[in-house]
Every structure is written in C-alpha cells, then in structure tokens.
C-alpha cells in the first residue's frame, strides 16, 4: 500500500485526502492553521463542483453543512432591474448553485475522511521545504507546535493555495494574467427582500460592479469590485463614504439597507485578485492542484469548484498506483501525476480566458458595458439567450470537459 502527503486542507486537499483514504491509501493531510474559522473568498459551489460530492456518496451528509441554495440571479444595470435568471431544473439540472460556509464545509470534509483509519490530519503544521532524494521529492520539511519535523511519503501533493510553498520550493514556472480589479469583501445583516426569495444580485454600470447574495447565518455577502490598486483611496475615504458610493449605484431597496446597516459591516477587507497557472504541475514524486497549480480570478466563482475537480482527477490517477498490496513503483507514480495536468490544463486555460473578459470591458469600456448588459437583459427577458452567452454560462456552471469519479 502506498502513501501520500497533502499540504493544505483546502477543498482540493481535503477532497483528495478523503478519496485516497477511503481506498486504503495512507494519507497525511497537513494544515497550517489550527482550525478553519476564517474568511474565504471562494464559497460558491456550482454544479461542476457539487456533482463530485454526489459521486463520492456524500450528498446526504453534505446537506447538513450550513449553506444557502440560490434560486435565481438578478441583473441590475444602472440601478434598474433588467433581467432575472431562474436556477430551475430546465437550466441547471437538479443541482442549483449554493453558497456554502467554507469553514463548516472543510470541517465536514476532514471529518468524513477521518472515518477511514488510513487518514490523518495534522493541524498547525507549516511547510518549510521539500525533501529530496537523488532528484526525487520524497517528503516535506515542516514546523509545528513541537518544532521541526520531516514527513515522507511515496507522493507529495501541494494543495496549499495561491501562496503555495510547495510550488515555490519546486521552482515551478508560473504564467501570470494581469487582473484589473480587486474586491472589497464584507458581510451585512440579511435584508428583508431576501427572506422569501434567495437569489443573487449583480449590479453593473458606470464602471461599478457589485455582487451580493444571501449566505449562511442570516447574513448577506457583498463583493464590491474596484479597479486594481484602488483600495488605498477606498480606505482613505472611510467605510461610510464607501457605503454611500455603493448606494448611489444600486436599486433603492438595497441602497436603503446599505445606509441603515453599513456601519455594522463585518470583516471588511480587500481581496487582491490573482490569475495565474504553472506551466508544469509536477516534479518526480510531486503534484500540485487547486490554487497551487492555477489561481483563479473570482469571476464566475470558479476557484473552489475547479479545486474539487482537480482532486477528483488526481484521485482517479493516483488510486490505481497507490492502493493495493503490490509494491509502489516510482515510474508509475510519475506517470499518474503527469496525467493529471494533461487532463486539467485545457479546461483551466479556457476558464481563465473567459474570466478575463468581463473586467476588461467593465473598467476600460464603461458605457459599452452598460449597453451590452442592457441588450443582453432585453433578450433574456424574452426567453432568448444569445448563443455566446449561453455557451459561456454553461462552461462556468458545468465545466468544459467531463470530470467523473472513477475510483
């Protein structure tokens, strides 16, 4: 029986740990933090990320995780509602998008993995370096509460996020796509207009973009997209001035709610957006997945979902060479890890190209963005979706290539 070390207990690492452990592979999952009680930028699960949970046999258990099933998305242009897209079975199949509490989601995933005796989670462990033997990566040098410690295994997986130590220490070449935006991210009490209608809202116009949705805990998540580097000006003006600026560009019901509750904005902070991908996801004995392999822009809520899809493909390839009684062969492991990016690179590159389009239009062609949104809404309200819009939406919701659990 083979063994694996996974750095990072985010969605990709936790899903992969579960999938390997349930097939008897010895898995050690390392997490830098001692718990998951912190803010995450990616908390939207789309059908392309939800379907694997059902294939894993976890759907009934997953339903207990705090979440909000979004029933529709409404588009507002210059403060006026222009279109409503319902997330009904005709458009979404039987799985609608859900805003999940990622701290609870991750605790649930590792608790499911811990039901298998070959799984181990070590919290409060920070990766410092890679361990090498004759050019092969054979483990991780880490530091935790008890000091420095070395972990060794047949394969090392870096799922340690956009600031991945595994990626950096392996000297993986990174291709970066400049993004023209950052996000001011905060929560407010949930307004009354969400109580009977759990939908997302998108406000666009005059160079502004604001997205909000009901989230677990009777709260509303707000994402205010601003030009890259603009946070200094936002901070200088203060939160009250920012709330007023947002209120001038949204519908009246939201404007009233922002002005009434803006002072209670919770955990307001800047999300610096990044879009990049490594040219090669592997080294002998090592693989990176999720944000460590490709940091996604927040456009379309793709990062969480593609981390899960990476984990499924990685499990499909690694389980056959790590599980079982036969001795583990290094060449087979390397062939398995190299197969993962061959399957995943095309979809990731395509999604990142699509993610880059809206911000460029929004911040460089302000009037054009409003006109295009108004025209699109006109057609949507008459039951006709422009083919290019429908195609992009399907790729965001369902992925560009099939990903199915095989093990």
Coordinates of C-alpha atoms in Angstrom, one line a residue:
X1 CA 0.0 0.0 0.0
X2 CA 1.3 3.4 -1.0
X3 CA 1.3 6.7 0.9
X4 CA 0.7 10.4 0.3
X5 CA 1.3 13.7 2.0
X6 CA -1.0 16.5 1.1
X7 CA 0.0 20.1 2.0
X8 CA -3.1 22.2 2.5
X9 CA -6.5 21.2 3.8
X10 CA -8.5 23.4 1.5
X11 CA -11.2 22.0 -0.8
X12 CA -8.8 20.3 -3.2
X13 CA -6.6 18.8 -0.5
X14 CA -9.5 17.7 1.7
X15 CA -11.4 16.0 -1.2
X16 CA -8.2 14.3 -2.4
X17 CA -7.4 13.1 1.1
X18 CA -10.9 11.6 1.5
X19 CA -10.8 9.9 -1.9
X20 CA -7.3 8.3 -1.3
X21 CA -8.1 7.3 2.3
X22 CA -11.3 5.5 1.5
X23 CA -9.4 3.3 -0.9
X24 CA -6.9 2.4 1.9
X25 CA -4.0 4.7 0.9
X26 CA -2.1 6.1 3.9
X27 CA -2.8 9.8 3.8
X28 CA -1.4 12.6 5.9
X29 CA -3.1 16.0 5.4
X30 CA -1.2 19.0 6.7
X31 CA -2.9 22.2 7.5
X32 CA -1.1 25.4 8.5
X33 CA -4.0 26.8 10.6
X34 CA -5.3 25.1 13.7
X35 CA -8.9 25.5 12.5
X36 CA -10.9 26.8 9.6
X37 CA -12.6 29.7 11.4
X38 CA -11.6 32.4 9.0
X39 CA -12.8 34.2 5.9
X40 CA -12.6 32.5 2.5
X41 CA -13.0 34.2 -0.9
X42 CA -14.4 31.1 -2.6
X43 CA -17.7 29.9 -1.1
X44 CA -19.9 29.3 -4.2
X45 CA -20.4 25.7 -5.2
X46 CA -21.7 25.3 -8.7
X47 CA -23.0 22.1 -10.4
X48 CA -19.4 21.3 -11.6
X49 CA -18.2 21.2 -8.0
X50 CA -21.4 19.8 -6.4
X51 CA -21.8 16.7 -8.7
X52 CA -18.5 15.2 -7.5
X53 CA -19.9 15.2 -3.9
X54 CA -22.8 13.2 -5.0
X55 CA -20.5 10.8 -6.9
X56 CA -18.5 10.4 -3.7
X57 CA -21.6 9.2 -1.9
X58 CA -21.6 12.2 0.4
X59 CA -24.6 14.1 -0.7
X60 CA -26.9 13.2 2.2
X61 CA -24.2 14.1 4.7
X62 CA -23.3 17.3 2.8
X63 CA -26.9 18.6 3.1
X64 CA -26.2 19.2 6.8
X65 CA -23.4 21.7 6.1
X66 CA -24.6 25.3 6.5
X67 CA -25.5 26.7 3.1
X68 CA -27.9 28.7 1.0
X69 CA -29.4 27.3 -2.2
X70 CA -29.6 30.2 -4.6
X71 CA -32.8 30.1 -6.7
X72 CA -32.0 32.8 -9.2
X73 CA -29.7 35.7 -10.2
X74 CA -31.0 39.2 -11.0
X75 CA -29.1 41.6 -13.2
X76 CA -29.4 45.4 -12.5
X77 CA -28.0 48.0 -14.9
X78 CA -27.5 51.5 -13.5
X79 CA -29.7 50.6 -10.6
X80 CA -32.7 49.2 -12.6
X81 CA -33.5 45.5 -12.6
X82 CA -33.2 44.3 -16.2
X83 CA -33.3 40.5 -16.0
X84 CA -33.9 37.5 -13.7
X85 CA -32.4 34.1 -14.5
X86 CA -34.0 31.3 -12.5
X87 CA -31.8 28.4 -11.4
X88 CA -34.5 25.8 -12.2
X89 CA -34.1 22.2 -13.4
X90 CA -34.6 23.3 -17.0
X91 CA -31.4 25.4 -16.9
X92 CA -29.3 23.9 -14.0
X93 CA -30.3 20.2 -13.9
X94 CA -31.2 19.0 -10.4
X95 CA -28.3 20.9 -8.6
X96 CA -28.6 24.6 -8.2
X97 CA -25.7 26.8 -7.1
X98 CA -25.1 27.0 -3.3
X99 CA -23.3 29.5 -1.1
X100 CA -21.7 27.3 1.5
X101 CA -19.9 28.1 4.7
X102 CA -16.4 27.1 3.7
X103 CA -15.2 26.7 7.3
X104 CA -18.0 24.3 8.0
X105 CA -17.5 22.7 4.6
X106 CA -13.9 21.9 5.3
X107 CA -14.5 20.6 8.8
X108 CA -17.1 18.3 7.3
X109 CA -14.8 17.0 4.6
X110 CA -12.0 16.2 7.0
X111 CA -14.4 14.6 9.4
X112 CA -15.6 12.3 6.6
X113 CA -12.1 11.5 5.7
X114 CA -11.3 10.7 9.4
X115 CA -13.8 7.9 9.3
X116 CA -11.2 5.9 7.4
X117 CA -8.3 4.6 9.5
X118 CA -5.6 5.4 6.9
X119 CA -6.3 9.1 7.1
X120 CA -4.5 11.6 9.4
X121 CA -4.9 15.3 9.7
X122 CA -2.1 17.4 11.4
X123 CA -3.1 20.9 12.1
X124 CA -0.8 23.8 12.9
X125 CA 1.9 22.5 10.6
X126 CA 3.7 24.9 8.2
X127 CA 5.6 23.6 5.2
X128 CA 9.1 24.9 5.0
X129 CA 10.8 22.9 2.3
X130 CA 10.8 19.8 0.1
X131 CA 12.7 16.7 0.9
X132 CA 14.7 15.3 -2.0
X133 CA 16.5 12.0 -2.6
X134 CA 18.6 11.7 -5.8
X135 CA 16.4 14.3 -7.6
X136 CA 13.1 12.9 -6.4
X137 CA 10.8 14.7 -4.0
X138 CA 10.1 12.3 -1.1
X139 CA 8.5 14.4 1.5
X140 CA 8.2 17.8 3.3
X141 CA 10.2 19.5 6.0
X142 CA 7.7 21.3 8.3
X143 CA 7.5 23.1 11.6
X144 CA 4.7 22.8 14.1
X145 CA 3.9 23.1 17.8
X146 CA 6.6 20.6 18.6
X147 CA 9.3 22.1 16.4
X148 CA 10.7 20.9 13.1
X149 CA 9.6 17.6 11.6
X150 CA 10.1 15.7 8.4
X151 CA 7.2 13.9 6.7
X152 CA 7.9 11.3 4.0
X153 CA 5.6 9.5 1.5
X154 CA 5.5 7.9 -2.0
X155 CA 3.9 11.1 -3.4
X156 CA 3.7 14.7 -2.2
X157 CA 0.7 16.8 -3.3
X158 CA 0.8 20.6 -2.9
X159 CA -2.7 21.9 -2.4
X160 CA -1.5 24.8 -0.3
X161 CA -3.1 27.7 -2.1
X162 CA -2.1 30.8 -4.1
X163 CA 1.0 31.3 -1.9
X164 CA 2.0 27.7 -2.2
X165 CA 5.3 26.8 -0.6
X166 CA 5.4 23.5 -2.5
X167 CA 5.0 25.4 -5.8
X168 CA 7.7 27.9 -4.8
X169 CA 10.2 25.3 -3.5
X170 CA 9.8 23.1 -6.6
X171 CA 10.6 26.1 -8.8
X172 CA 7.5 25.7 -11.0
X173 CA 7.4 28.3 -13.7
X174 CA 4.3 30.5 -13.4
X175 CA 2.3 32.2 -16.2
X176 CA 0.5 35.3 -14.8
X177 CA -2.5 37.0 -16.3
X178 CA -2.8 40.6 -15.0
X179 CA -6.2 41.3 -13.5
X180 CA -7.5 44.9 -13.5
X181 CA -9.6 44.6 -10.3
X182 CA -9.6 44.0 -6.6
X183 CA -12.6 43.3 -4.3
X184 CA -13.8 44.9 -1.1
X185 CA -15.4 42.0 0.7
X186 CA -17.8 42.2 3.7
X187 CA -21.0 40.9 5.3
X188 CA -24.1 42.7 6.4
X189 CA -27.3 41.5 8.1
X190 CA -29.6 39.9 5.6
X191 CA -32.2 42.3 4.2
X192 CA -35.9 41.6 4.2
X193 CA -36.1 41.2 0.4
X194 CA -34.0 38.0 0.6
X195 CA -36.2 36.3 3.2
X196 CA -38.7 34.7 0.7
X197 CA -36.5 34.9 -2.4
X198 CA -33.0 33.5 -2.0
X199 CA -31.3 35.0 -5.1
X200 CA -28.0 36.6 -6.0
X201 CA -27.9 40.2 -7.4
X202 CA -25.4 41.7 -9.9
X203 CA -25.2 45.5 -10.2
X204 CA -23.3 47.0 -13.1
X205 CA -23.0 50.4 -14.7
X206 CA -20.8 53.5 -14.8
X207 CA -17.6 51.5 -14.1
X208 CA -19.1 49.9 -11.0
X209 CA -19.8 46.2 -10.2
X210 CA -21.3 45.0 -7.0
X211 CA -22.4 41.4 -6.3
X212 CA -24.4 40.3 -3.3
X213 CA -26.1 37.1 -2.1
X214 CA -27.7 35.7 1.0
X215 CA -25.3 33.4 2.9
X216 CA -25.5 31.2 5.9
X217 CA -26.1 32.8 9.3
X218 CA -28.9 35.2 8.1
X219 CA -26.2 37.4 6.5
X220 CA -25.6 39.0 3.1
X221 CA -22.2 38.8 1.4
X222 CA -21.2 41.9 -0.5
X223 CA -18.4 41.9 -3.1
X224 CA -17.6 45.4 -4.4
X225 CA -15.3 45.2 -7.4
X226 CA -12.9 48.2 -7.7
X227 CA -10.0 49.0 -10.1
X228 CA -6.7 47.3 -9.2
X229 CA -4.8 49.4 -6.7
X230 CA -7.8 51.5 -5.7
X231 CA -8.1 50.2 -2.1
X232 CA -5.9 52.9 -0.8
X233 CA -8.4 55.6 -1.9
X234 CA -11.2 53.5 -0.6
X235 CA -9.6 53.2 2.8
X236 CA -8.8 56.9 3.0
X237 CA -12.4 57.8 2.4
X238 CA -13.6 55.5 5.2
X239 CA -16.3 52.9 5.2
X240 CA -19.2 55.4 5.5
X241 CA -18.2 57.1 2.3
X242 CA -17.7 53.7 0.5
X243 CA -21.2 52.6 1.6
X244 CA -22.6 55.9 0.2
X245 CA -20.8 55.4 -3.1
X246 CA -22.2 51.9 -3.4
X247 CA -25.7 53.1 -2.5
X248 CA -25.7 55.6 -5.4
X249 CA -25.3 52.8 -7.9
X250 CA -27.8 50.1 -6.7
X251 CA -31.5 49.7 -6.5
X252 CA -33.5 51.7 -3.9
X253 CA -34.2 48.7 -1.7
X254 CA -30.6 47.8 -1.4
X255 CA -29.5 51.4 -1.1
X256 CA -31.8 51.9 1.9
X257 CA -30.4 48.7 3.5
X258 CA -26.8 49.7 2.9
X259 CA -27.3 53.1 4.5
X260 CA -29.1 51.6 7.5
X261 CA -26.7 48.7 8.2
X262 CA -23.4 49.8 6.6
X263 CA -21.9 50.8 10.0
X264 CA -22.2 47.2 11.1
X265 CA -20.2 45.8 8.1
X266 CA -18.5 42.7 9.3
X267 CA -14.9 41.7 8.5
X268 CA -14.5 44.1 5.7
X269 CA -11.2 43.6 3.9
X270 CA -9.6 43.6 0.5
X271 CA -9.3 40.6 -1.7
X272 CA -6.4 41.1 -4.1
X273 CA -7.3 39.2 -7.2
X274 CA -4.8 37.0 -8.9
X275 CA -5.0 34.8 -12.1
X276 CA -2.1 32.5 -12.8
X277 CA -1.2 29.0 -13.7
X278 CA 2.0 26.9 -13.5
X279 CA 3.4 25.6 -16.7
X280 CA 4.1 22.1 -15.3
X281 CA 2.2 20.8 -12.3
X282 CA 4.7 18.0 -11.5
X283 CA 8.2 17.1 -10.4
X284 CA 9.3 13.5 -9.8
X285 CA 7.3 12.4 -6.8
X286 CA 5.2 15.6 -6.6
X287 CA 2.0 17.1 -7.9
X288 CA 0.3 20.5 -7.3
X289 CA -3.5 21.0 -7.6
X290 CA -6.1 23.8 -7.0
X291 CA -4.8 27.3 -6.4
X292 CA -1.3 26.0 -6.1
X293 CA -1.5 25.0 -9.8
X294 CA -3.8 27.7 -11.0
X295 CA -5.0 30.7 -9.0
X296 CA -8.4 31.6 -10.4
X297 CA -9.8 35.1 -10.7
X298 CA -13.1 35.5 -8.7
X299 CA -15.1 36.0 -11.8
X300 CA -17.8 33.3 -12.0
X301 CA -16.9 31.7 -8.7
X302 CA -14.6 29.1 -10.3
X303 CA -11.8 28.5 -7.8
X304 CA -13.5 26.3 -5.2
X305 CA -15.1 24.2 -7.9
X306 CA -12.0 23.6 -10.0
X307 CA -10.0 22.6 -6.9
X308 CA -12.5 19.8 -6.3
X309 CA -12.4 18.8 -10.0
X310 CA -8.6 18.6 -9.8
X311 CA -8.8 16.4 -6.7
X312 CA -11.2 14.0 -8.5
X313 CA -8.9 13.7 -11.5
X314 CA -5.8 13.3 -9.2
X315 CA -7.6 10.5 -7.3
X316 CA -8.6 8.8 -10.5
X317 CA -4.9 8.6 -11.5
X318 CA -3.2 8.0 -8.1
X319 CA -5.5 5.4 -6.5
X320 CA -4.6 2.6 -9.1
X321 CA -0.9 3.0 -8.4
X322 CA -1.1 3.6 -4.6
X323 CA -3.8 1.3 -3.5
X324 CA -3.4 -2.5 -3.3
X325 CA -0.9 -4.9 -2.0
X326 CA 1.8 -4.6 -4.7
X327 CA 4.9 -2.5 -4.1
X328 CA 4.7 1.1 -5.3
X329 CA 6.6 1.9 -8.4
X330 CA 8.1 5.4 -8.8
X331 CA 7.7 5.4 -12.6
X332 CA 4.0 4.6 -12.3
X333 CA 3.5 7.3 -9.7
X334 CA 5.2 9.9 -12.0
X335 CA 3.1 8.7 -15.0
X336 CA 0.0 9.2 -12.8
X337 CA 0.9 12.6 -11.7
X338 CA 1.8 13.7 -15.2
X339 CA -1.6 12.5 -16.4
X340 CA -3.4 15.0 -14.1
X341 CA -2.3 18.2 -15.8
X342 CA -2.8 16.7 -19.3
X343 CA -6.5 16.3 -18.3
X344 CA -6.9 19.6 -16.5
X345 CA -4.8 22.2 -18.2
X346 CA -7.2 22.7 -21.2
X347 CA -10.2 23.4 -19.0
X348 CA -8.3 25.7 -16.7
X349 CA -6.8 27.8 -19.5
X350 CA -10.2 28.1 -21.2
X351 CA -11.9 29.2 -18.0
X352 CA -9.2 31.7 -17.2
X353 CA -9.5 33.3 -20.6
X354 CA -13.3 33.6 -20.2
X355 CA -12.8 35.1 -16.7
X356 CA -10.6 37.9 -18.1
X357 CA -13.2 39.3 -20.5
X358 CA -15.8 41.0 -18.2
X359 CA -13.3 43.0 -16.1
X360 CA -11.6 44.4 -19.1
X361 CA -14.9 45.6 -20.6
X362 CA -16.1 46.9 -17.2
X363 CA -13.1 49.1 -16.5
X364 CA -12.0 50.1 -20.0
X365 CA -15.3 50.4 -21.8
X366 CA -17.7 51.7 -19.1
X367 CA -20.6 52.8 -21.4
X368 CA -20.2 49.8 -23.6
X369 CA -20.5 47.5 -20.6
X370 CA -23.8 49.1 -19.6
X371 CA -25.1 48.9 -23.2
X372 CA -24.1 45.3 -23.6
X373 CA -25.7 44.3 -20.3
X374 CA -28.9 46.1 -21.2
X375 CA -29.1 44.4 -24.6
X376 CA -28.4 41.0 -23.0
X377 CA -31.1 41.6 -20.4
X378 CA -33.6 42.5 -23.2
X379 CA -33.1 39.2 -24.9
X380 CA -33.1 37.2 -21.7
X381 CA -36.4 38.6 -20.6
X382 CA -37.9 37.5 -23.9
X383 CA -36.7 33.9 -23.4
X384 CA -33.8 34.1 -25.8
X385 CA -30.2 33.7 -24.7
X386 CA -27.5 34.8 -27.2
X387 CA -25.6 31.7 -28.1
X388 CA -22.2 33.0 -26.9
X389 CA -23.7 34.0 -23.6
X390 CA -25.4 30.6 -23.1
X391 CA -22.2 28.8 -24.1
X392 CA -20.0 30.8 -21.6
X393 CA -22.6 30.3 -18.8
X394 CA -22.7 26.5 -19.4
X395 CA -18.9 26.4 -19.2
X396 CA -18.9 28.3 -15.9
X397 CA -21.6 26.1 -14.4
X398 CA -20.7 22.7 -15.8
X399 CA -17.1 22.9 -16.9
X400 CA -15.7 22.5 -20.4
X401 CA -14.7 18.8 -20.1
X402 CA -16.3 15.9 -18.3
X403 CA -14.9 15.1 -14.9
X404 CA -16.2 11.9 -13.4
X405 CA -15.1 9.9 -10.3
X406 CA -13.7 6.5 -11.4
X407 CA -12.3 5.1 -8.1

